mmCIF file with all atom_site columns, N, CA and C in Angstrom:
data_model
loop_
_atom_site.group_PDB
_atom_site.id
_atom_site.type_symbol
_atom_site.label_atom_id
_atom_site.label_alt_id
_atom_site.label_comp_id
_atom_site.label_asym_id
_atom_site.label_entity_id
_atom_site.label_seq_id
_atom_site.pdbx_PDB_ins_code
_atom_site.Cartn_x
_atom_site.Cartn_y
_atom_site.Cartn_z
_atom_site.occupancy
_atom_site.B_iso_or_equiv
_atom_site.pdbx_formal_charge
_atom_site.auth_seq_id
_atom_site.auth_comp_id
_atom_site.auth_asym_id
_atom_site.auth_atom_id
_atom_site.pdbx_PDB_model_num
ATOM 1   N N  . MET A 1 1  ? 4.376   12.805  -47.339 1.00 95.00 ? 51  MET A N  1
ATOM 2   C CA . MET A 1 1  ? 3.642   12.804  -46.042 1.00 95.00 ? 51  MET A CA 1
ATOM 3   C C  . MET A 1 1  ? 3.018   11.240  -46.107 1.00 95.00 ? 51  MET A C  1
ATOM 4   N N  . ILE A 1 2  ? 3.275   10.363  -45.386 1.00 97.00 ? 52  ILE A N  1
ATOM 5   C CA . ILE A 1 2  ? 2.367   8.819   -45.348 1.00 97.00 ? 52  ILE A CA 1
ATOM 6   C C  . ILE A 1 2  ? 1.096   9.345   -44.683 1.00 97.00 ? 52  ILE A C  1
ATOM 7   N N  . ILE A 1 3  ? 0.096   8.661   -45.463 1.00 98.00 ? 53  ILE A N  1
ATOM 8   C CA . ILE A 1 3  ? -1.429  8.793   -44.806 1.00 98.00 ? 53  ILE A CA 1
ATOM 9   C C  . ILE A 1 3  ? -1.976  7.156   -44.752 1.00 98.00 ? 53  ILE A C  1
ATOM 10  N N  . TYR A 1 4  ? -3.028  6.987   -44.496 1.00 98.00 ? 54  TYR A N  1
ATOM 11  C CA . TYR A 1 4  ? -3.298  5.593   -44.169 1.00 98.00 ? 54  TYR A CA 1
ATOM 12  C C  . TYR A 1 4  ? -4.807  5.396   -44.320 1.00 98.00 ? 54  TYR A C  1
ATOM 13  N N  . ASN A 1 5  ? -4.700  4.821   -45.391 1.00 98.00 ? 55  ASN A N  1
ATOM 14  C CA . ASN A 1 5  ? -6.262  4.427   -46.173 1.00 98.00 ? 55  ASN A CA 1
ATOM 15  C C  . ASN A 1 5  ? -7.323  3.543   -45.683 1.00 98.00 ? 55  ASN A C  1
ATOM 16  N N  . TYR A 1 6  ? -8.702  3.904   -45.808 1.00 98.00 ? 56  TYR A N  1
ATOM 17  C CA . TYR A 1 6  ? -9.507  2.919   -45.336 1.00 98.00 ? 56  TYR A CA 1
ATOM 18  C C  . TYR A 1 6  ? -10.496 2.739   -46.245 1.00 98.00 ? 56  TYR A C  1
ATOM 19  N N  . ASP A 1 7  ? -11.119 1.710   -46.266 1.00 97.00 ? 57  ASP A N  1
ATOM 20  C CA . ASP A 1 7  ? -12.456 1.158   -47.420 1.00 97.00 ? 57  ASP A CA 1
ATOM 21  C C  . ASP A 1 7  ? -13.465 2.102   -46.771 1.00 97.00 ? 57  ASP A C  1
ATOM 22  N N  . LEU A 1 8  ? -14.315 2.642   -47.943 1.00 97.00 ? 58  LEU A N  1
ATOM 23  C CA . LEU A 1 8  ? -15.416 3.563   -47.855 1.00 97.00 ? 58  LEU A CA 1
ATOM 24  C C  . LEU A 1 8  ? -16.593 2.935   -47.476 1.00 97.00 ? 58  LEU A C  1
ATOM 25  N N  . ILE A 1 9  ? -16.701 1.806   -47.502 1.00 97.00 ? 59  ILE A N  1
ATOM 26  C CA . ILE A 1 9  ? -18.202 1.006   -46.859 1.00 97.00 ? 59  ILE A CA 1
ATOM 27  C C  . ILE A 1 9  ? -17.600 0.263   -45.715 1.00 97.00 ? 59  ILE A C  1
ATOM 28  N N  . SER A 1 10 ? -16.288 -0.327  -45.515 1.00 96.00 ? 60  SER A N  1
ATOM 29  C CA . SER A 1 10 ? -16.496 -1.165  -44.356 1.00 96.00 ? 60  SER A CA 1
ATOM 30  C C  . SER A 1 10 ? -15.535 -0.366  -43.104 1.00 96.00 ? 60  SER A C  1
ATOM 31  N N  . ARG A 1 11 ? -15.068 0.836   -43.978 1.00 97.00 ? 61  ARG A N  1
ATOM 32  C CA . ARG A 1 11 ? -13.892 1.525   -43.177 1.00 97.00 ? 61  ARG A CA 1
ATOM 33  C C  . ARG A 1 11 ? -12.741 0.736   -42.642 1.00 97.00 ? 61  ARG A C  1
ATOM 34  N N  . GLU A 1 12 ? -12.537 -0.428  -43.133 1.00 97.00 ? 62  GLU A N  1
ATOM 35  C CA . GLU A 1 12 ? -11.496 -1.090  -42.581 1.00 97.00 ? 62  GLU A CA 1
ATOM 36  C C  . GLU A 1 12 ? -10.188 -0.827  -42.997 1.00 97.00 ? 62  GLU A C  1
ATOM 37  N N  . TYR A 1 13 ? -8.927  -0.578  -42.456 1.00 98.00 ? 63  TYR A N  1
ATOM 38  C CA . TYR A 1 13 ? -7.992  -0.169  -42.807 1.00 98.00 ? 63  TYR A CA 1
ATOM 39  C C  . TYR A 1 13 ? -7.449  -0.955  -43.950 1.00 98.00 ? 63  TYR A C  1
ATOM 40  N N  . ILE A 1 14 ? -6.871  -0.209  -45.341 1.00 97.00 ? 64  ILE A N  1
ATOM 41  C CA . ILE A 1 14 ? -6.516  -1.091  -46.509 1.00 97.00 ? 64  ILE A CA 1
ATOM 42  C C  . ILE A 1 14 ? -4.843  -0.694  -46.786 1.00 97.00 ? 64  ILE A C  1
ATOM 43  N N  . GLY A 1 15 ? -4.280  0.039   -46.079 1.00 97.00 ? 65  GLY A N  1
ATOM 44  C CA . GLY A 1 15 ? -2.872  0.433   -46.283 1.00 97.00 ? 65  GLY A CA 1
ATOM 45  C C  . GLY A 1 15 ? -2.672  1.710   -46.477 1.00 97.00 ? 65  GLY A C  1
ATOM 46  N N  . GLU A 1 16 ? -1.191  1.913   -46.580 1.00 97.00 ? 66  GLU A N  1
ATOM 47  C CA . GLU A 1 16 ? -0.761  3.374   -46.289 1.00 97.00 ? 66  GLU A CA 1
ATOM 48  C C  . GLU A 1 16 ? -0.194  3.823   -47.792 1.00 97.00 ? 66  GLU A C  1
ATOM 49  N N  . SER A 1 17 ? -0.041  4.969   -48.134 1.00 98.00 ? 67  SER A N  1
ATOM 50  C CA . SER A 1 17 ? 0.439   5.761   -49.242 1.00 98.00 ? 67  SER A CA 1
ATOM 51  C C  . SER A 1 17 ? 1.131   7.036   -48.987 1.00 98.00 ? 67  SER A C  1
ATOM 52  N N  . GLN A 1 18 ? 1.412   7.512   -50.128 1.00 98.00 ? 68  GLN A N  1
ATOM 53  C CA . GLN A 1 18 ? 1.915   8.867   -50.042 1.00 98.00 ? 68  GLN A CA 1
ATOM 54  C C  . GLN A 1 18 ? 0.977   9.959   -50.198 1.00 98.00 ? 68  GLN A C  1
ATOM 55  N N  . ALA A 1 19 ? 0.721   11.146  -49.633 1.00 97.00 ? 69  ALA A N  1
ATOM 56  C CA . ALA A 1 19 ? 0.158   12.050  -49.820 1.00 97.00 ? 69  ALA A CA 1
ATOM 57  C C  . ALA A 1 19 ? 0.814   12.942  -50.879 1.00 97.00 ? 69  ALA A C  1
ATOM 58  N N  . ASP A 1 20 ? 0.180   13.866  -51.609 1.00 96.00 ? 70  ASP A N  1
ATOM 59  C CA . ASP A 1 20 ? 0.795   14.691  -52.734 1.00 96.00 ? 70  ASP A CA 1
ATOM 60  C C  . ASP A 1 20 ? 0.731   16.087  -51.900 1.00 96.00 ? 70  ASP A C  1
ATOM 61  N N  . LEU A 1 21 ? 1.889   17.044  -52.295 1.00 96.00 ? 71  LEU A N  1
ATOM 62  C CA . LEU A 1 21 ? 1.756   18.253  -51.972 1.00 96.00 ? 71  LEU A CA 1
ATOM 63  C C  . LEU A 1 21 ? 0.573   18.925  -52.951 1.00 96.00 ? 71  LEU A C  1
ATOM 64  N N  . ASP A 1 22 ? 0.097   19.997  -52.330 1.00 96.00 ? 72  ASP A N  1
ATOM 65  C CA . ASP A 1 22 ? -0.938  20.815  -52.891 1.00 96.00 ? 72  ASP A CA 1
ATOM 66  C C  . ASP A 1 22 ? 0.043   22.297  -53.194 1.00 96.00 ? 72  ASP A C  1
ATOM 67  N N  . PRO A 1 23 ? 0.265   22.328  -54.319 1.00 95.00 ? 73  PRO A N  1
ATOM 68  C CA . PRO A 1 23 ? 1.158   23.347  -54.944 1.00 95.00 ? 73  PRO A CA 1
ATOM 69  C C  . PRO A 1 23 ? 0.411   24.748  -54.999 1.00 95.00 ? 73  PRO A C  1
ATOM 70  N N  . GLU A 1 24 ? -0.654  24.965  -55.024 1.00 96.00 ? 74  GLU A N  1
ATOM 71  C CA . GLU A 1 24 ? -1.647  26.366  -54.658 1.00 96.00 ? 74  GLU A CA 1
ATOM 72  C C  . GLU A 1 24 ? -1.417  26.696  -53.166 1.00 96.00 ? 74  GLU A C  1
ATOM 73  N N  . GLU A 1 25 ? -1.713  25.868  -52.480 1.00 95.00 ? 75  GLU A N  1
ATOM 74  C CA . GLU A 1 25 ? -1.566  26.331  -50.891 1.00 95.00 ? 75  GLU A CA 1
ATOM 75  C C  . GLU A 1 25 ? -0.143  26.096  -50.304 1.00 95.00 ? 75  GLU A C  1
ATOM 76  N N  . THR A 1 26 ? 0.442   25.155  -50.757 1.00 96.00 ? 76  THR A N  1
ATOM 77  C CA . THR A 1 26 ? 2.078   25.415  -50.577 1.00 96.00 ? 76  THR A CA 1
ATOM 78  C C  . THR A 1 26 ? 2.737   26.719  -50.509 1.00 96.00 ? 76  THR A C  1
ATOM 79  N N  . LYS A 1 27 ? 2.383   27.088  -51.629 1.00 96.00 ? 77  LYS A N  1
ATOM 80  C CA . LYS A 1 27 ? 2.988   28.673  -52.311 1.00 96.00 ? 77  LYS A CA 1
ATOM 81  C C  . LYS A 1 27 ? 2.459   29.658  -51.315 1.00 96.00 ? 77  LYS A C  1
ATOM 82  N N  . ARG A 1 28 ? 0.990   29.628  -51.555 1.00 96.00 ? 78  ARG A N  1
ATOM 83  C CA . ARG A 1 28 ? 0.245   30.717  -50.575 1.00 96.00 ? 78  ARG A CA 1
ATOM 84  C C  . ARG A 1 28 ? 0.592   30.890  -49.202 1.00 96.00 ? 78  ARG A C  1
ATOM 85  N N  . GLN A 1 29 ? 0.763   29.569  -48.736 1.00 95.00 ? 79  GLN A N  1
ATOM 86  C CA . GLN A 1 29 ? 1.023   29.557  -47.068 1.00 95.00 ? 79  GLN A CA 1
ATOM 87  C C  . GLN A 1 29 ? 2.735   29.763  -46.769 1.00 95.00 ? 79  GLN A C  1
ATOM 88  N N  . GLY A 1 30 ? 3.526   29.498  -47.613 1.00 96.00 ? 80  GLY A N  1
ATOM 89  C CA . GLY A 1 30 ? 5.068   29.416  -47.494 1.00 96.00 ? 80  GLY A CA 1
ATOM 90  C C  . GLY A 1 30 ? 5.348   28.056  -46.700 1.00 96.00 ? 80  GLY A C  1
ATOM 91  N N  . LYS A 1 31 ? 4.564   27.098  -46.458 1.00 96.00 ? 81  LYS A N  1
ATOM 92  C CA . LYS A 1 31 ? 4.995   25.886  -46.127 1.00 96.00 ? 81  LYS A CA 1
ATOM 93  C C  . LYS A 1 31 ? 4.239   24.687  -46.914 1.00 96.00 ? 81  LYS A C  1
ATOM 94  N N  . GLU A 1 32 ? 4.669   23.323  -46.579 1.00 95.00 ? 82  GLU A N  1
ATOM 95  C CA . GLU A 1 32 ? 4.242   22.510  -47.082 1.00 95.00 ? 82  GLU A CA 1
ATOM 96  C C  . GLU A 1 32 ? 2.846   22.167  -46.776 1.00 95.00 ? 82  GLU A C  1
ATOM 97  N N  . VAL A 1 33 ? 1.938   21.765  -47.692 1.00 96.00 ? 83  VAL A N  1
ATOM 98  C CA . VAL A 1 33 ? 0.520   21.419  -47.238 1.00 96.00 ? 83  VAL A CA 1
ATOM 99  C C  . VAL A 1 33 ? 0.149   20.300  -48.155 1.00 96.00 ? 83  VAL A C  1
ATOM 100 N N  . TYR A 1 34 ? -0.037  19.307  -47.660 1.00 97.00 ? 84  TYR A N  1
ATOM 101 C CA . TYR A 1 34 ? -0.649  18.258  -48.406 1.00 97.00 ? 84  TYR A CA 1
ATOM 102 C C  . TYR A 1 34 ? -1.816  17.878  -48.763 1.00 97.00 ? 84  TYR A C  1
ATOM 103 N N  . LEU A 1 35 ? -2.084  17.098  -49.547 1.00 97.00 ? 85  LEU A N  1
ATOM 104 C CA . LEU A 1 35 ? -3.734  16.904  -50.069 1.00 97.00 ? 85  LEU A CA 1
ATOM 105 C C  . LEU A 1 35 ? -4.147  15.473  -49.696 1.00 97.00 ? 85  LEU A C  1
ATOM 106 N N  . ILE A 1 36 ? -5.123  15.367  -48.750 1.00 96.00 ? 86  ILE A N  1
ATOM 107 C CA . ILE A 1 36 ? -5.511  14.279  -48.099 1.00 96.00 ? 86  ILE A CA 1
ATOM 108 C C  . ILE A 1 36 ? -6.820  13.934  -48.717 1.00 96.00 ? 86  ILE A C  1
ATOM 109 N N  . PRO A 1 37 ? -6.738  12.754  -49.251 1.00 96.00 ? 87  PRO A N  1
ATOM 110 C CA . PRO A 1 37 ? -8.310  12.430  -49.967 1.00 96.00 ? 87  PRO A CA 1
ATOM 111 C C  . PRO A 1 37 ? -9.122  11.799  -48.933 1.00 96.00 ? 87  PRO A C  1
ATOM 112 N N  . ALA A 1 38 ? -10.331 11.669  -49.582 1.00 96.00 ? 88  ALA A N  1
ATOM 113 C CA . ALA A 1 38 ? -11.490 10.925  -49.014 1.00 96.00 ? 88  ALA A CA 1
ATOM 114 C C  . ALA A 1 38 ? -10.553 9.612   -48.548 1.00 96.00 ? 88  ALA A C  1
ATOM 115 N N  . CYS A 1 39 ? -11.452 9.128   -47.262 1.00 97.00 ? 89  CYS A N  1
ATOM 116 C CA . CYS A 1 39 ? -11.093 7.753   -46.726 1.00 97.00 ? 89  CYS A CA 1
ATOM 117 C C  . CYS A 1 39 ? -9.620  7.534   -46.311 1.00 97.00 ? 89  CYS A C  1
ATOM 118 N N  . ALA A 1 40 ? -9.243  8.727   -46.027 1.00 97.00 ? 90  ALA A N  1
ATOM 119 C CA . ALA A 1 40 ? -7.768  8.664   -45.710 1.00 97.00 ? 90  ALA A CA 1
ATOM 120 C C  . ALA A 1 40 ? -7.399  9.421   -44.530 1.00 97.00 ? 90  ALA A C  1
ATOM 121 N N  . THR A 1 41 ? -6.371  9.238   -43.483 1.00 97.00 ? 91  THR A N  1
ATOM 122 C CA . THR A 1 41 ? -5.810  10.000  -42.385 1.00 97.00 ? 91  THR A CA 1
ATOM 123 C C  . THR A 1 41 ? -4.317  10.110  -42.361 1.00 97.00 ? 91  THR A C  1
ATOM 124 N N  . THR A 1 42 ? -3.841  11.241  -41.551 1.00 96.00 ? 92  THR A N  1
ATOM 125 C CA . THR A 1 42 ? -2.748  10.782  -41.249 1.00 96.00 ? 92  THR A CA 1
ATOM 126 C C  . THR A 1 42 ? -2.334  10.242  -39.769 1.00 96.00 ? 92  THR A C  1
ATOM 127 N N  . VAL A 1 43 ? -3.395  9.763   -39.278 1.00 97.00 ? 93  VAL A N  1
ATOM 128 C CA . VAL A 1 43 ? -3.014  9.197   -38.103 1.00 97.00 ? 93  VAL A CA 1
ATOM 129 C C  . VAL A 1 43 ? -2.959  7.560   -38.093 1.00 97.00 ? 93  VAL A C  1
ATOM 130 N N  . LYS A 1 44 ? -1.526  7.145   -37.702 1.00 97.00 ? 94  LYS A N  1
ATOM 131 C CA . LYS A 1 44 ? -1.442  5.686   -37.896 1.00 97.00 ? 94  LYS A CA 1
ATOM 132 C C  . LYS A 1 44 ? -2.481  4.965   -37.111 1.00 97.00 ? 94  LYS A C  1
ATOM 133 N N  . PRO A 1 45 ? -2.750  3.925   -37.823 1.00 98.00 ? 95  PRO A N  1
ATOM 134 C CA . PRO A 1 45 ? -3.368  2.870   -37.259 1.00 98.00 ? 95  PRO A CA 1
ATOM 135 C C  . PRO A 1 45 ? -2.979  1.933   -36.110 1.00 98.00 ? 95  PRO A C  1
ATOM 136 N N  . PRO A 1 46 ? -3.401  1.411   -35.019 1.00 98.00 ? 96  PRO A N  1
ATOM 137 C CA . PRO A 1 46 ? -2.745  0.566   -34.187 1.00 98.00 ? 96  PRO A CA 1
ATOM 138 C C  . PRO A 1 46 ? -2.888  -0.792  -34.952 1.00 98.00 ? 96  PRO A C  1
ATOM 139 N N  . LYS A 1 47 ? -2.005  -1.873  -34.198 1.00 97.00 ? 97  LYS A N  1
ATOM 140 C CA . LYS A 1 47 ? -1.652  -2.974  -34.929 1.00 97.00 ? 97  LYS A CA 1
ATOM 141 C C  . LYS A 1 47 ? -2.412  -4.196  -34.056 1.00 97.00 ? 97  LYS A C  1
ATOM 142 N N  . PRO A 1 48 ? -3.366  -5.001  -35.247 1.00 96.00 ? 98  PRO A N  1
ATOM 143 C CA . PRO A 1 48 ? -4.257  -5.540  -34.579 1.00 96.00 ? 98  PRO A CA 1
ATOM 144 C C  . PRO A 1 48 ? -3.829  -7.384  -34.382 1.00 96.00 ? 98  PRO A C  1
ATOM 145 N N  . ARG A 1 49 ? -4.219  -7.854  -33.153 1.00 96.00 ? 99  ARG A N  1
ATOM 146 C CA . ARG A 1 49 ? -3.776  -9.188  -33.159 1.00 96.00 ? 99  ARG A CA 1
ATOM 147 C C  . ARG A 1 49 ? -4.614  -10.326 -33.830 1.00 96.00 ? 99  ARG A C  1
ATOM 148 N N  . THR A 1 50 ? -4.463  -11.179 -33.684 1.00 93.00 ? 100 THR A N  1
ATOM 149 C CA . THR A 1 50 ? -5.175  -12.498 -34.381 1.00 93.00 ? 100 THR A CA 1
ATOM 150 C C  . THR A 1 50 ? -6.782  -12.472 -33.897 1.00 93.00 ? 100 THR A C  1
ATOM 151 N N  . ASN A 1 51 ? -7.438  -12.470 -34.971 1.00 93.00 ? 101 ASN A N  1
ATOM 152 C CA . ASN A 1 51 ? -8.883  -12.401 -35.151 1.00 93.00 ? 101 ASN A CA 1
ATOM 153 C C  . ASN A 1 51 ? -9.415  -10.741 -34.933 1.00 93.00 ? 101 ASN A C  1
ATOM 154 N N  . GLU A 1 52 ? -8.448  -10.066 -34.999 1.00 96.00 ? 102 GLU A N  1
ATOM 155 C CA . GLU A 1 52 ? -9.038  -8.501  -34.838 1.00 96.00 ? 102 GLU A CA 1
ATOM 156 C C  . GLU A 1 52 ? -8.614  -7.754  -36.401 1.00 96.00 ? 102 GLU A C  1
ATOM 157 N N  . THR A 1 53 ? -9.228  -6.725  -36.617 1.00 97.00 ? 103 THR A N  1
ATOM 158 C CA . THR A 1 53 ? -8.989  -5.894  -37.383 1.00 97.00 ? 103 THR A CA 1
ATOM 159 C C  . THR A 1 53 ? -9.370  -4.336  -37.162 1.00 97.00 ? 103 THR A C  1
ATOM 160 N N  . VAL A 1 54 ? -8.802  -3.448  -37.952 1.00 98.00 ? 104 VAL A N  1
ATOM 161 C CA . VAL A 1 54 ? -8.831  -2.051  -37.374 1.00 98.00 ? 104 VAL A CA 1
ATOM 162 C C  . VAL A 1 54 ? -9.889  -1.177  -38.481 1.00 98.00 ? 104 VAL A C  1
ATOM 163 N N  . ILE A 1 55 ? -10.443 -0.713  -37.928 1.00 98.00 ? 105 ILE A N  1
ATOM 164 C CA . ILE A 1 55 ? -11.445 0.206   -38.790 1.00 98.00 ? 105 ILE A CA 1
ATOM 165 C C  . ILE A 1 55 ? -11.417 1.678   -38.231 1.00 98.00 ? 105 ILE A C  1
ATOM 166 N N  . TYR A 1 56 ? -12.008 2.614   -39.145 1.00 97.00 ? 106 TYR A N  1
ATOM 167 C CA . TYR A 1 56 ? -12.002 3.841   -38.836 1.00 97.00 ? 106 TYR A CA 1
ATOM 168 C C  . TYR A 1 56 ? -13.426 4.391   -38.589 1.00 97.00 ? 106 TYR A C  1
ATOM 169 N N  . ASN A 1 57 ? -13.439 5.149   -37.382 1.00 94.00 ? 107 ASN A N  1
ATOM 170 C CA . ASN A 1 57 ? -14.613 5.493   -36.924 1.00 94.00 ? 107 ASN A CA 1
ATOM 171 C C  . ASN A 1 57 ? -14.593 6.600   -36.133 1.00 94.00 ? 107 ASN A C  1
ATOM 172 N N  . ASP A 1 58 ? -14.327 8.048   -36.980 1.00 92.00 ? 108 ASP A N  1
ATOM 173 C CA . ASP A 1 58 ? -13.656 9.351   -35.757 1.00 92.00 ? 108 ASP A CA 1
ATOM 174 C C  . ASP A 1 58 ? -12.557 8.819   -34.870 1.00 92.00 ? 108 ASP A C  1
ATOM 175 N N  . GLY A 1 59 ? -11.446 8.193   -35.411 1.00 96.00 ? 109 GLY A N  1
ATOM 176 C CA . GLY A 1 59 ? -10.256 7.479   -34.889 1.00 96.00 ? 109 GLY A CA 1
ATOM 177 C C  . GLY A 1 59 ? -10.490 6.209   -35.144 1.00 96.00 ? 109 GLY A C  1
ATOM 178 N N  . TRP A 1 60 ? -9.330  5.436   -34.843 1.00 98.00 ? 110 TRP A N  1
ATOM 179 C CA . TRP A 1 60 ? -8.695  4.091   -35.357 1.00 98.00 ? 110 TRP A CA 1
ATOM 180 C C  . TRP A 1 60 ? -9.565  3.213   -34.236 1.00 98.00 ? 110 TRP A C  1
ATOM 181 N N  . GLN A 1 61 ? -10.403 2.096   -34.582 1.00 98.00 ? 111 GLN A N  1
ATOM 182 C CA . GLN A 1 61 ? -10.806 0.920   -33.511 1.00 98.00 ? 111 GLN A CA 1
ATOM 183 C C  . GLN A 1 61 ? -10.392 -0.122  -33.813 1.00 98.00 ? 111 GLN A C  1
ATOM 184 N N  . ILE A 1 62 ? -10.326 -0.933  -32.765 1.00 98.00 ? 112 ILE A N  1
ATOM 185 C CA . ILE A 1 62 ? -9.719  -2.555  -33.131 1.00 98.00 ? 112 ILE A CA 1
ATOM 186 C C  . ILE A 1 62 ? -11.096 -3.193  -33.125 1.00 98.00 ? 112 ILE A C  1
ATOM 187 N N  . VAL A 1 63 ? -11.382 -3.997  -33.716 1.00 97.00 ? 113 VAL A N  1
ATOM 188 C CA . VAL A 1 63 ? -12.800 -4.826  -33.487 1.00 97.00 ? 113 VAL A CA 1
ATOM 189 C C  . VAL A 1 63 ? -12.371 -6.278  -33.888 1.00 97.00 ? 113 VAL A C  1
ATOM 190 N N  . PRO A 1 64 ? -13.173 -7.329  -33.329 1.00 95.00 ? 114 PRO A N  1
ATOM 191 C CA . PRO A 1 64 ? -13.072 -8.690  -33.691 1.00 95.00 ? 114 PRO A CA 1
ATOM 192 C C  . PRO A 1 64 ? -13.040 -8.920  -35.090 1.00 95.00 ? 114 PRO A C  1
ATOM 193 N N  . ASP A 1 65 ? -12.469 -9.862  -35.662 1.00 93.00 ? 115 ASP A N  1
ATOM 194 C CA . ASP A 1 65 ? -12.574 -10.420 -37.027 1.00 93.00 ? 115 ASP A CA 1
ATOM 195 C C  . ASP A 1 65 ? -12.576 -11.794 -37.158 1.00 93.00 ? 115 ASP A C  1
ATOM 196 N N  . PHE A 1 66 ? -13.638 -12.367 -37.341 1.00 89.00 ? 116 PHE A N  1
ATOM 197 C CA . PHE A 1 66 ? -13.567 -13.828 -37.409 1.00 89.00 ? 116 PHE A CA 1
ATOM 198 C C  . PHE A 1 66 ? -14.028 -14.415 -38.828 1.00 89.00 ? 116 PHE A C  1
ATOM 199 N N  . ARG A 1 67 ? -13.778 -13.458 -40.180 1.00 88.00 ? 117 ARG A N  1
ATOM 200 C CA . ARG A 1 67 ? -14.002 -13.982 -41.311 1.00 88.00 ? 117 ARG A CA 1
ATOM 201 C C  . ARG A 1 67 ? -12.919 -15.369 -41.613 1.00 88.00 ? 117 ARG A C  1
ATOM 202 N N  . GLY A 1 68 ? -14.090 -16.041 -42.277 1.00 86.00 ? 118 GLY A N  1
ATOM 203 C CA . GLY A 1 68 ? -13.053 -17.304 -42.992 1.00 86.00 ? 118 GLY A CA 1
ATOM 204 C C  . GLY A 1 68 ? -12.803 -18.175 -41.762 1.00 86.00 ? 118 GLY A C  1
ATOM 205 N N  . LYS A 1 69 ? -13.327 -18.026 -40.325 1.00 83.00 ? 119 LYS A N  1
ATOM 206 C CA . LYS A 1 69 ? -13.342 -18.996 -39.336 1.00 83.00 ? 119 LYS A CA 1
ATOM 207 C C  . LYS A 1 69 ? -14.331 -19.876 -39.354 1.00 83.00 ? 119 LYS A C  1
ATOM 208 N N  . TYR A 1 70 ? -14.231 -21.151 -38.993 1.00 82.00 ? 120 TYR A N  1
ATOM 209 C CA . TYR A 1 70 ? -15.589 -21.981 -38.740 1.00 82.00 ? 120 TYR A CA 1
ATOM 210 C C  . TYR A 1 70 ? -15.717 -21.763 -37.374 1.00 82.00 ? 120 TYR A C  1
ATOM 211 N N  . ILE A 1 71 ? -16.875 -21.645 -36.632 1.00 76.00 ? 121 ILE A N  1
ATOM 212 C CA . ILE A 1 71 ? -17.264 -21.420 -35.585 1.00 76.00 ? 121 ILE A CA 1
ATOM 213 C C  . ILE A 1 71 ? -18.319 -22.078 -35.003 1.00 76.00 ? 121 ILE A C  1
ATOM 214 N N  . VAL A 1 72 ? -18.395 -22.978 -34.006 1.00 81.00 ? 122 VAL A N  1
ATOM 215 C CA . VAL A 1 72 ? -19.330 -23.760 -33.757 1.00 81.00 ? 122 VAL A CA 1
ATOM 216 C C  . VAL A 1 72 ? -20.043 -23.236 -32.167 1.00 81.00 ? 122 VAL A C  1
ATOM 217 N N  . ASN A 1 73 ? -21.248 -23.084 -32.313 1.00 81.00 ? 123 ASN A N  1
ATOM 218 C CA . ASN A 1 73 ? -22.196 -22.497 -31.006 1.00 81.00 ? 123 ASN A CA 1
ATOM 219 C C  . ASN A 1 73 ? -22.717 -23.767 -30.420 1.00 81.00 ? 123 ASN A C  1
ATOM 220 N N  . ASP A 1 74 ? -22.207 -24.306 -29.603 1.00 73.00 ? 124 ASP A N  1
ATOM 221 C CA . ASP A 1 74 ? -22.722 -25.442 -28.769 1.00 73.00 ? 124 ASP A CA 1
ATOM 222 C C  . ASP A 1 74 ? -24.019 -25.362 -27.755 1.00 73.00 ? 124 ASP A C  1
#
């Protein structure tokens, strides 16, 4: 099962990985049960556009991201 990971502090999406099967729960329930670590979810994040990033806050949210940009305020 693919899981989607986010940073503990910034809560920003950092990538996807493969969840491991829980052998005890899988055996007990008779169906596949996966281990979902902290700072991960099974919900796929939306794709951000330019100057946006995705954070997880009780669900995925797209927020402005101007890191590394030079901004002038007249």
